[in-house]
Amino acid sequence: MSETEYVTPQPVPCNECPAGMMHARLITYFTWMGDELITVPHFPAWVCDVCGKREYDEKAISWLTMLLSPDAGRPTHRHRKPHLPRPRTGPAHAAPES
Ligand SMILES: [Zn+2]
């Protein structure tokens, strides 16, 4: 992707509160990929100046989803740990046989 001039979009009315306006901001986006927490700095989002509601940019979300999608990314095979049977450590009290 080439660096394009980021035009600040017009604020839009918040749909969560009557007075708020949502402004385009760059925030840090957090998402979970399986067990891993992914953080994306400078992620475009809309933030309400009154109630603080956040809405992420749809295009950016779909772009990120595509990036993080297992089909688009590395074809690593995440394999789960096999359920191992509890190893026997032998008898705690070795009773001598009579
Ligand atoms: Zn609001």
Tab-separated table of N, CA, C and O and ligand atoms in Angstrom:
chain	number	residue	atom	x	y	z
A	1	MET	N	0.829	-1.195	0.000
A	1	MET	CA	0.000	0.000	0.000
A	1	MET	C	0.863	1.243	0.000
A	1	MET	O	1.814	1.337	0.741
A	2	SER	N	0.532	2.177	-0.860
A	2	SER	CA	1.303	3.403	-0.918
A	2	SER	C	0.744	4.405	0.076
A	2	SER	O	-0.428	4.345	0.461
A	3	GLU	N	1.580	5.298	0.479
A	3	GLU	CA	1.148	6.284	1.468
A	3	GLU	C	0.266	7.326	0.792
A	3	GLU	O	0.696	8.032	-0.108
A	4	THR	N	-0.948	7.382	1.222
A	4	THR	CA	-1.867	8.341	0.624
A	4	THR	C	-2.197	9.403	1.656
A	4	THR	O	-2.113	9.172	2.853
A	5	GLU	N	-2.587	10.518	1.165
A	5	GLU	CA	-2.942	11.613	2.067
A	5	GLU	C	-4.219	11.252	2.811
A	5	GLU	O	-5.216	10.876	2.199
A	6	TYR	N	-4.147	11.325	4.118
A	6	TYR	CA	-5.301	10.939	4.903
A	6	TYR	C	-6.204	12.142	5.080
A	6	TYR	O	-5.883	13.077	5.796
A	7	VAL	N	-7.326	12.110	4.391
A	7	VAL	CA	-8.271	13.210	4.479
A	7	VAL	C	-9.175	12.968	5.679
A	7	VAL	O	-9.797	11.925	5.793
A	8	THR	N	-9.186	13.918	6.582
A	8	THR	CA	-10.019	13.761	7.763
A	8	THR	C	-11.487	13.872	7.376
A	8	THR	O	-11.912	14.900	6.849
A	9	PRO	N	-12.216	12.818	7.606
A	9	PRO	CA	-13.634	12.871	7.236
A	9	PRO	C	-14.406	13.779	8.192
A	9	PRO	O	-13.948	14.098	9.291
A	10	GLN	N	-15.548	14.172	7.738
A	10	GLN	CA	-16.413	15.011	8.553
A	10	GLN	C	-16.929	14.201	9.742
A	10	GLN	O	-17.192	13.013	9.607
A	11	PRO	N	-17.055	14.872	10.898
A	11	PRO	CA	-17.651	14.167	12.032
A	11	PRO	C	-19.100	13.787	11.724
A	11	PRO	O	-19.797	14.512	11.012
A	12	VAL	N	-19.486	12.639	12.244
A	12	VAL	CA	-20.855	12.192	12.015
A	12	VAL	C	-21.567	12.102	13.357
A	12	VAL	O	-20.922	11.864	14.389
A	13	PRO	N	-22.877	12.327	13.390
A	13	PRO	CA	-23.604	12.253	14.656
A	13	PRO	C	-23.513	10.853	15.257
A	13	PRO	O	-23.569	9.854	14.553
A	14	CYS	N	-23.375	10.826	16.566
A	14	CYS	CA	-23.296	9.550	17.266
A	14	CYS	C	-24.683	8.920	17.314
A	14	CYS	O	-25.678	9.618	17.482
A	15	ASN	N	-24.725	7.627	17.176
A	15	ASN	CA	-26.020	6.960	17.245
A	15	ASN	C	-26.288	6.380	18.637
A	15	ASN	O	-27.247	5.672	18.853
A	16	GLU	N	-25.398	6.665	19.563
A	16	GLU	CA	-25.571	6.168	20.921
A	16	GLU	C	-26.075	7.258	21.855
A	16	GLU	O	-26.737	6.988	22.842
A	17	CYS	N	-25.723	8.483	21.581
A	17	CYS	CA	-26.168	9.575	22.435
A	17	CYS	C	-26.651	10.720	21.535
A	17	CYS	O	-26.213	10.840	20.385
A	18	PRO	N	-27.553	11.538	22.040
A	18	PRO	CA	-28.160	12.563	21.172
A	18	PRO	C	-27.217	13.705	20.812
A	18	PRO	O	-27.365	14.317	19.757
A	19	ALA	N	-26.272	14.014	21.662
A	19	ALA	CA	-25.480	15.226	21.441
A	19	ALA	C	-24.105	14.951	20.852
A	19	ALA	O	-23.443	15.871	20.385
A	20	GLY	N	-23.685	13.706	20.898
A	20	GLY	CA	-22.296	13.415	20.547
A	20	GLY	C	-22.048	13.436	19.046
A	20	GLY	O	-22.911	13.186	18.226
A	21	MET	N	-20.827	13.762	18.716
A	21	MET	CA	-20.372	13.664	17.335
A	21	MET	C	-19.207	12.686	17.318
A	21	MET	O	-18.321	12.727	18.178
A	22	MET	N	-19.187	11.846	16.297
A	22	MET	CA	-18.103	10.883	16.198
A	22	MET	C	-17.035	11.429	15.271
A	22	MET	O	-17.304	11.818	14.134
A	23	HIS	N	-15.823	11.443	15.802
A	23	HIS	CA	-14.697	11.987	15.051
A	23	HIS	C	-13.772	10.864	14.615
A	23	HIS	O	-13.579	9.891	15.337
A	24	ALA	N	-13.193	11.051	13.460
A	24	ALA	CA	-12.224	10.081	12.968
A	24	ALA	C	-10.955	10.192	13.799
A	24	ALA	O	-10.412	11.273	13.989
A	25	ARG	N	-10.529	9.079	14.316
A	25	ARG	CA	-9.327	9.049	15.136
A	25	ARG	C	-8.490	7.845	14.746
A	25	ARG	O	-8.987	6.896	14.171
A	26	LEU	N	-7.230	7.929	15.128
A	26	LEU	CA	-6.384	6.749	14.978
A	26	LEU	C	-6.139	6.195	16.365
A	26	LEU	O	-5.567	6.855	17.222
A	27	ILE	N	-6.617	5.005	16.574
A	27	ILE	CA	-6.506	4.396	17.888
A	27	ILE	C	-5.720	3.101	17.768
A	27	ILE	O	-5.312	2.697	16.682
A	28	THR	N	-5.508	2.465	18.891
A	28	THR	CA	-4.888	1.144	18.861
A	28	THR	C	-5.992	0.100	18.944
A	28	THR	O	-6.777	0.090	19.882
A	29	TYR	N	-6.035	-0.718	17.956
A	29	TYR	CA	-7.075	-1.726	17.863
A	29	TYR	C	-6.576	-3.035	18.462
A	29	TYR	O	-5.459	-3.457	18.205
A	30	PHE	N	-7.425	-3.629	19.271
A	30	PHE	CA	-7.079	-4.911	19.883
A	30	PHE	C	-8.029	-5.977	19.365
A	30	PHE	O	-9.232	-5.756	19.307
A	31	THR	N	-7.466	-7.091	19.021
A	31	THR	CA	-8.326	-8.211	18.643
A	31	THR	C	-7.640	-9.511	19.013
A	31	THR	O	-6.423	-9.572	19.155
A	32	TRP	N	-8.429	-10.501	19.224
A	32	TRP	CA	-7.889	-11.815	19.564
A	32	TRP	C	-7.865	-12.705	18.341
A	32	TRP	O	-8.847	-12.793	17.609
A	33	MET	N	-6.710	-13.338	18.134
A	33	MET	CA	-6.601	-14.364	17.102
A	33	MET	C	-6.294	-15.653	17.825
A	33	MET	O	-5.145	-15.913	18.187
A	34	GLY	N	-7.323	-16.419	18.082
A	34	GLY	CA	-7.088	-17.619	18.863
A	34	GLY	C	-6.661	-17.230	20.262
A	34	GLY	O	-7.405	-16.554	20.976
A	35	ASP	N	-5.464	-17.619	20.640
A	35	ASP	CA	-4.959	-17.307	21.967
A	35	ASP	C	-4.086	-16.066	21.974
A	35	ASP	O	-3.585	-15.667	23.009
A	36	GLU	N	-3.864	-15.479	20.814
A	36	GLU	CA	-2.937	-14.356	20.722
A	36	GLU	C	-3.689	-13.036	20.651
A	36	GLU	O	-4.654	-12.904	19.904
A	37	LEU	N	-3.209	-12.081	21.431
A	37	LEU	CA	-3.788	-10.750	21.373
A	37	LEU	C	-3.025	-9.932	20.331
A	37	LEU	O	-1.817	-9.750	20.430
A	38	ILE	N	-3.742	-9.482	19.343
A	38	ILE	CA	-3.137	-8.692	18.270
A	38	ILE	C	-3.427	-7.225	18.550
A	38	ILE	O	-4.570	-6.858	18.810
A	39	THR	N	-2.425	-6.395	18.501
A	39	THR	CA	-2.641	-4.957	18.633
A	39	THR	C	-2.232	-4.284	17.339
A	39	THR	O	-1.188	-4.582	16.779
A	40	VAL	N	-3.082	-3.405	16.882
A	40	VAL	CA	-2.813	-2.680	15.643
A	40	VAL	C	-2.796	-1.193	15.966
A	40	VAL	O	-3.837	-0.594	16.200
A	41	PRO	N	-1.614	-0.585	16.026
A	41	PRO	CA	-1.554	0.851	16.295
A	41	PRO	C	-2.014	1.670	15.099
A	41	PRO	O	-1.959	1.195	13.964
A	42	HIS	N	-2.446	2.866	15.374
A	42	HIS	CA	-2.882	3.807	14.326
A	42	HIS	C	-3.977	3.216	13.464
A	42	HIS	O	-3.918	3.256	12.233
A	43	PHE	N	-4.947	2.638	14.139
A	43	PHE	CA	-6.052	2.035	13.413
A	43	PHE	C	-7.172	3.057	13.295
A	43	PHE	O	-7.536	3.705	14.272
A	44	PRO	N	-7.713	3.250	12.091
A	44	PRO	CA	-8.763	4.256	11.925
A	44	PRO	C	-10.061	3.838	12.600
A	44	PRO	O	-10.519	2.719	12.435
A	45	ALA	N	-10.610	4.754	13.367
A	45	ALA	CA	-11.856	4.481	14.068
A	45	ALA	C	-12.611	5.780	14.260
A	45	ALA	O	-12.068	6.871	14.078
A	46	TRP	N	-13.877	5.642	14.636
A	46	TRP	CA	-14.696	6.786	14.959
A	46	TRP	C	-14.936	6.774	16.454
A	46	TRP	O	-15.340	5.769	17.015
A	47	VAL	N	-14.648	7.904	17.080
A	47	VAL	CA	-14.810	7.985	18.530
A	47	VAL	C	-15.745	9.142	18.845
A	47	VAL	O	-15.535	10.277	18.389
A	48	CYS	N	-16.767	8.860	19.654
A	48	CYS	CA	-17.705	9.894	20.058
A	48	CYS	C	-17.065	10.778	21.127
A	48	CYS	O	-16.426	10.282	22.051
A	49	ASP	N	-17.257	12.079	20.972
A	49	ASP	CA	-16.626	12.995	21.932
A	49	ASP	C	-17.459	13.148	23.205
A	49	ASP	O	-17.043	13.805	24.144
A	50	VAL	N	-18.651	12.581	23.227
A	50	VAL	CA	-19.480	12.703	24.422
A	50	VAL	C	-19.511	11.389	25.208
A	50	VAL	O	-19.155	11.348	26.379
A	51	CYS	N	-19.932	10.322	24.560
A	51	CYS	CA	-20.068	9.059	25.286
A	51	CYS	C	-18.869	8.147	25.087
A	51	CYS	O	-18.722	7.149	25.773
A	52	GLY	N	-17.996	8.498	24.164
A	52	GLY	CA	-16.787	7.698	23.988
A	52	GLY	C	-17.001	6.423	23.194
A	52	GLY	O	-16.134	5.558	23.170
A	53	LYS	N	-18.128	6.318	22.547
A	53	LYS	CA	-18.372	5.117	21.743
A	53	LYS	C	-17.386	5.048	20.588
A	53	LYS	O	-17.072	6.052	19.972
A	54	ARG	N	-16.907	3.844	20.374
A	54	ARG	CA	-15.949	3.641	19.290
A	54	ARG	C	-16.567	2.799	18.200
A	54	ARG	O	-17.203	1.796	18.465
A	55	GLU	N	-16.330	3.221	16.987
A	55	GLU	CA	-16.701	2.380	15.856
A	55	GLU	C	-15.508	2.315	14.931
A	55	GLU	O	-14.963	3.341	14.542
A	56	TYR	N	-15.142	1.104	14.608
A	56	TYR	CA	-13.972	0.950	13.760
A	56	TYR	C	-14.359	1.103	12.308
A	56	TYR	O	-15.461	0.769	11.904
A	57	ASP	N	-13.411	1.593	11.566
A	57	ASP	CA	-13.624	1.797	10.144
A	57	ASP	C	-13.856	0.453	9.457
A	57	ASP	O	-13.063	-0.474	9.601
A	58	GLU	N	-14.948	0.387	8.751
A	58	GLU	CA	-15.335	-0.890	8.138
A	58	GLU	C	-14.297	-1.399	7.156
A	58	GLU	O	-13.985	-2.574	7.104
A	59	LYS	N	-13.794	-0.482	6.358
A	59	LYS	CA	-12.804	-0.894	5.357
A	59	LYS	C	-11.541	-1.404	6.035
A	59	LYS	O	-10.947	-2.393	5.612
A	60	ALA	N	-11.160	-0.704	7.116
A	60	ALA	CA	-9.960	-1.122	7.829
A	60	ALA	C	-10.170	-2.473	8.501
A	60	ALA	O	-9.266	-3.302	8.552
A	61	ILE	N	-11.385	-2.685	8.996
A	61	ILE	CA	-11.688	-3.965	9.637
A	61	ILE	C	-11.597	-5.105	8.626
A	61	ILE	O	-10.995	-6.141	8.886
A	62	SER	N	-12.176	-4.874	7.453
A	62	SER	CA	-12.150	-5.947	6.456
A	62	SER	C	-10.731	-6.183	5.958
A	62	SER	O	-10.344	-7.315	5.693
A	63	TRP	N	-9.969	-5.102	5.907
A	63	TRP	CA	-8.571	-5.249	5.507
A	63	TRP	C	-7.804	-6.065	6.550
A	63	TRP	O	-7.025	-6.967	6.241
A	64	LEU	N	-8.073	-5.738	7.815
A	64	LEU	CA	-7.386	-6.443	8.886
A	64	LEU	C	-7.816	-7.898	8.937
A	64	LEU	O	-6.994	-8.798	9.111
A	65	THR	N	-9.100	-8.123	8.739
A	65	THR	CA	-9.606	-9.489	8.742
A	65	THR	C	-8.951	-10.305	7.639
A	65	THR	O	-8.599	-11.455	7.829
A	66	MET	N	-8.774	-9.650	6.494
A	66	MET	CA	-8.134	-10.342	5.385
A	66	MET	C	-6.680	-10.659	5.729
A	66	MET	O	-6.178	-11.731	5.444
A	67	LEU	N	-6.023	-9.690	6.384
A	67	LEU	CA	-4.626	-9.897	6.772
A	67	LEU	C	-4.497	-11.056	7.751
A	67	LEU	O	-3.580	-11.852	7.675
A	68	LEU	N	-5.417	-11.093	8.694
A	68	LEU	CA	-5.321	-12.075	9.756
A	68	LEU	C	-5.985	-13.391	9.400
A	68	LEU	O	-5.887	-14.346	10.148
A	69	SER	N	-6.631	-13.406	8.265
A	69	SER	CA	-7.330	-14.622	7.896
A	69	SER	C	-6.347	-15.757	7.655
A	69	SER	O	-5.281	-15.553	7.068
A	70	PRO	N	-6.677	-16.928	8.119
A	70	PRO	CA	-5.754	-18.064	7.965
A	70	PRO	C	-5.501	-18.394	6.505
A	70	PRO	O	-4.442	-18.903	6.161
A	71	ASP	N	-6.431	-18.085	5.640
A	71	ASP	CA	-6.248	-18.397	4.226
A	71	ASP	C	-5.238	-17.461	3.577
A	71	ASP	O	-4.457	-17.857	2.733
A	72	ALA	N	-5.267	-16.191	4.006
A	72	ALA	CA	-4.400	-15.208	3.385
A	72	ALA	C	-2.998	-15.239	3.986
A	72	ALA	O	-2.034	-14.873	3.341
A	73	GLY	N	-2.913	-15.653	5.237
A	73	GLY	CA	-1.636	-15.595	5.925
A	73	GLY	C	-0.800	-16.835	5.701
A	73	GLY	O	-0.997	-17.603	4.761
A	74	ARG	N	0.126	-16.993	6.617
A	74	ARG	CA	1.013	-18.150	6.495
A	74	ARG	C	0.210	-19.423	6.730
A	74	ARG	O	-0.719	-19.438	7.521
A	75	PRO	N	0.600	-20.439	6.001
A	75	PRO	CA	-0.168	-21.676	6.105
A	75	PRO	C	0.284	-22.552	7.262
A	75	PRO	O	0.327	-23.760	7.141
A	76	THR	N	0.632	-21.936	8.354
A	76	THR	CA	1.067	-22.745	9.495
A	76	THR	C	-0.120	-23.493	10.068
A	76	THR	O	-1.225	-22.990	10.120
A	77	HIS	N	0.178	-24.649	10.489
A	77	HIS	CA	-0.862	-25.514	11.025
A	77	HIS	C	-0.784	-25.454	12.536
A	77	HIS	O	0.175	-25.925	13.134
A	78	ARG	N	-1.764	-24.826	13.126
A	78	ARG	CA	-1.765	-24.767	14.588
A	78	ARG	C	-2.373	-26.058	15.120
A	78	ARG	O	-3.545	-26.318	14.934
A	79	HIS	N	-1.521	-26.858	15.695
A	79	HIS	CA	-2.054	-28.121	16.197
A	79	HIS	C	-2.144	-28.078	17.710
A	79	HIS	O	-1.274	-27.554	18.394
A	80	ARG	N	-3.215	-28.604	18.158
A	80	ARG	CA	-3.448	-28.606	19.594
A	80	ARG	C	-2.589	-29.662	20.257
A	80	ARG	O	-2.194	-30.637	19.651
A	81	LYS	N	-2.319	-29.407	21.508
A	81	LYS	CA	-1.579	-30.410	22.258
A	81	LYS	C	-2.459	-31.634	22.449
A	81	LYS	O	-3.621	-31.504	22.814
A	82	PRO	N	-1.898	-32.777	22.155
A	82	PRO	CA	-2.696	-33.983	22.355
A	82	PRO	C	-2.977	-34.192	23.838
A	82	PRO	O	-2.179	-33.816	24.696
A	83	HIS	N	-4.098	-34.746	24.078
A	83	HIS	CA	-4.474	-34.996	25.470
A	83	HIS	C	-3.726	-36.220	25.957
A	83	HIS	O	-4.068	-37.354	25.635
A	84	LEU	N	-2.689	-35.951	26.703
A	84	LEU	CA	-1.866	-37.049	27.175
A	84	LEU	C	-2.474	-37.678	28.418
A	84	LEU	O	-2.975	-36.976	29.285
A	85	PRO	N	-2.391	-38.979	28.464
A	85	PRO	CA	-2.839	-39.621	29.701
A	85	PRO	C	-1.874	-39.299	30.834
A	85	PRO	O	-0.678	-39.091	30.614
A	86	ARG	N	-2.395	-39.197	31.999
A	86	ARG	CA	-1.553	-38.854	33.141
A	86	ARG	C	-0.509	-39.948	33.358
A	86	ARG	O	-0.864	-41.129	33.438
A	87	PRO	N	0.753	-39.528	33.346
A	87	PRO	CA	1.786	-40.572	33.482
A	87	PRO	C	1.748	-41.206	34.871
A	87	PRO	O	1.559	-40.535	35.879
A	88	ARG	N	1.960	-42.496	34.830
A	88	ARG	CA	1.963	-43.212	36.109
A	88	ARG	C	3.356	-43.115	36.715
A	88	ARG	O	4.339	-43.373	36.070
A	89	THR	N	3.386	-42.699	37.916
A	89	THR	CA	4.684	-42.520	38.561
A	89	THR	C	5.010	-43.670	39.499
A	89	THR	O	5.858	-43.561	40.360
A	90	GLY	N	4.315	-44.729	39.299
A	90	GLY	CA	4.582	-45.899	40.138
A	90	GLY	C	3.838	-45.784	41.455
A	90	GLY	O	3.311	-44.736	41.795
A	91	PRO	N	3.816	-46.820	42.148
A	91	PRO	CA	3.085	-46.823	43.424
A	91	PRO	C	3.785	-45.937	44.452
A	91	PRO	O	5.018	-45.900	44.528
A	92	ALA	N	3.006	-45.200	45.202
A	92	ALA	CA	3.575	-44.321	46.206
A	92	ALA	C	4.167	-45.128	47.340
A	92	ALA	O	5.207	-44.783	47.899
A	93	HIS	N	3.490	-46.161	47.670
A	93	HIS	CA	4.003	-47.018	48.757
A	93	HIS	C	4.298	-48.379	48.161
A	93	HIS	O	3.394	-49.081	47.765
A	94	ALA	N	5.556	-48.661	48.054
A	94	ALA	CA	5.922	-49.958	47.512
A	94	ALA	C	5.715	-51.023	48.583
A	94	ALA	O	6.512	-51.138	49.516
A	95	ALA	N	4.622	-51.686	48.417
A	95	ALA	CA	4.353	-52.731	49.420
A	95	ALA	C	5.087	-54.000	49.044
A	95	ALA	O	4.915	-54.477	47.930
A	96	PRO	N	5.920	-54.455	49.890
A	96	PRO	CA	6.633	-55.704	49.584
A	96	PRO	C	5.657	-56.883	49.524
A	96	PRO	O	4.791	-56.996	50.373
A	97	GLU	N	5.861	-57.668	48.520
A	97	GLU	CA	4.959	-58.807	48.407
A	97	GLU	C	5.386	-59.888	49.360
A	97	GLU	O	6.552	-60.150	49.573
A	98	SER	N	4.416	-60.498	49.943
A	98	SER	CA	4.740	-61.527	50.901
A	98	SER	C	4.425	-62.910	50.324
A	98	SER	O	3.639	-62.995	49.429
B	1	ZN	ZN	-21.999	9.298	21.737
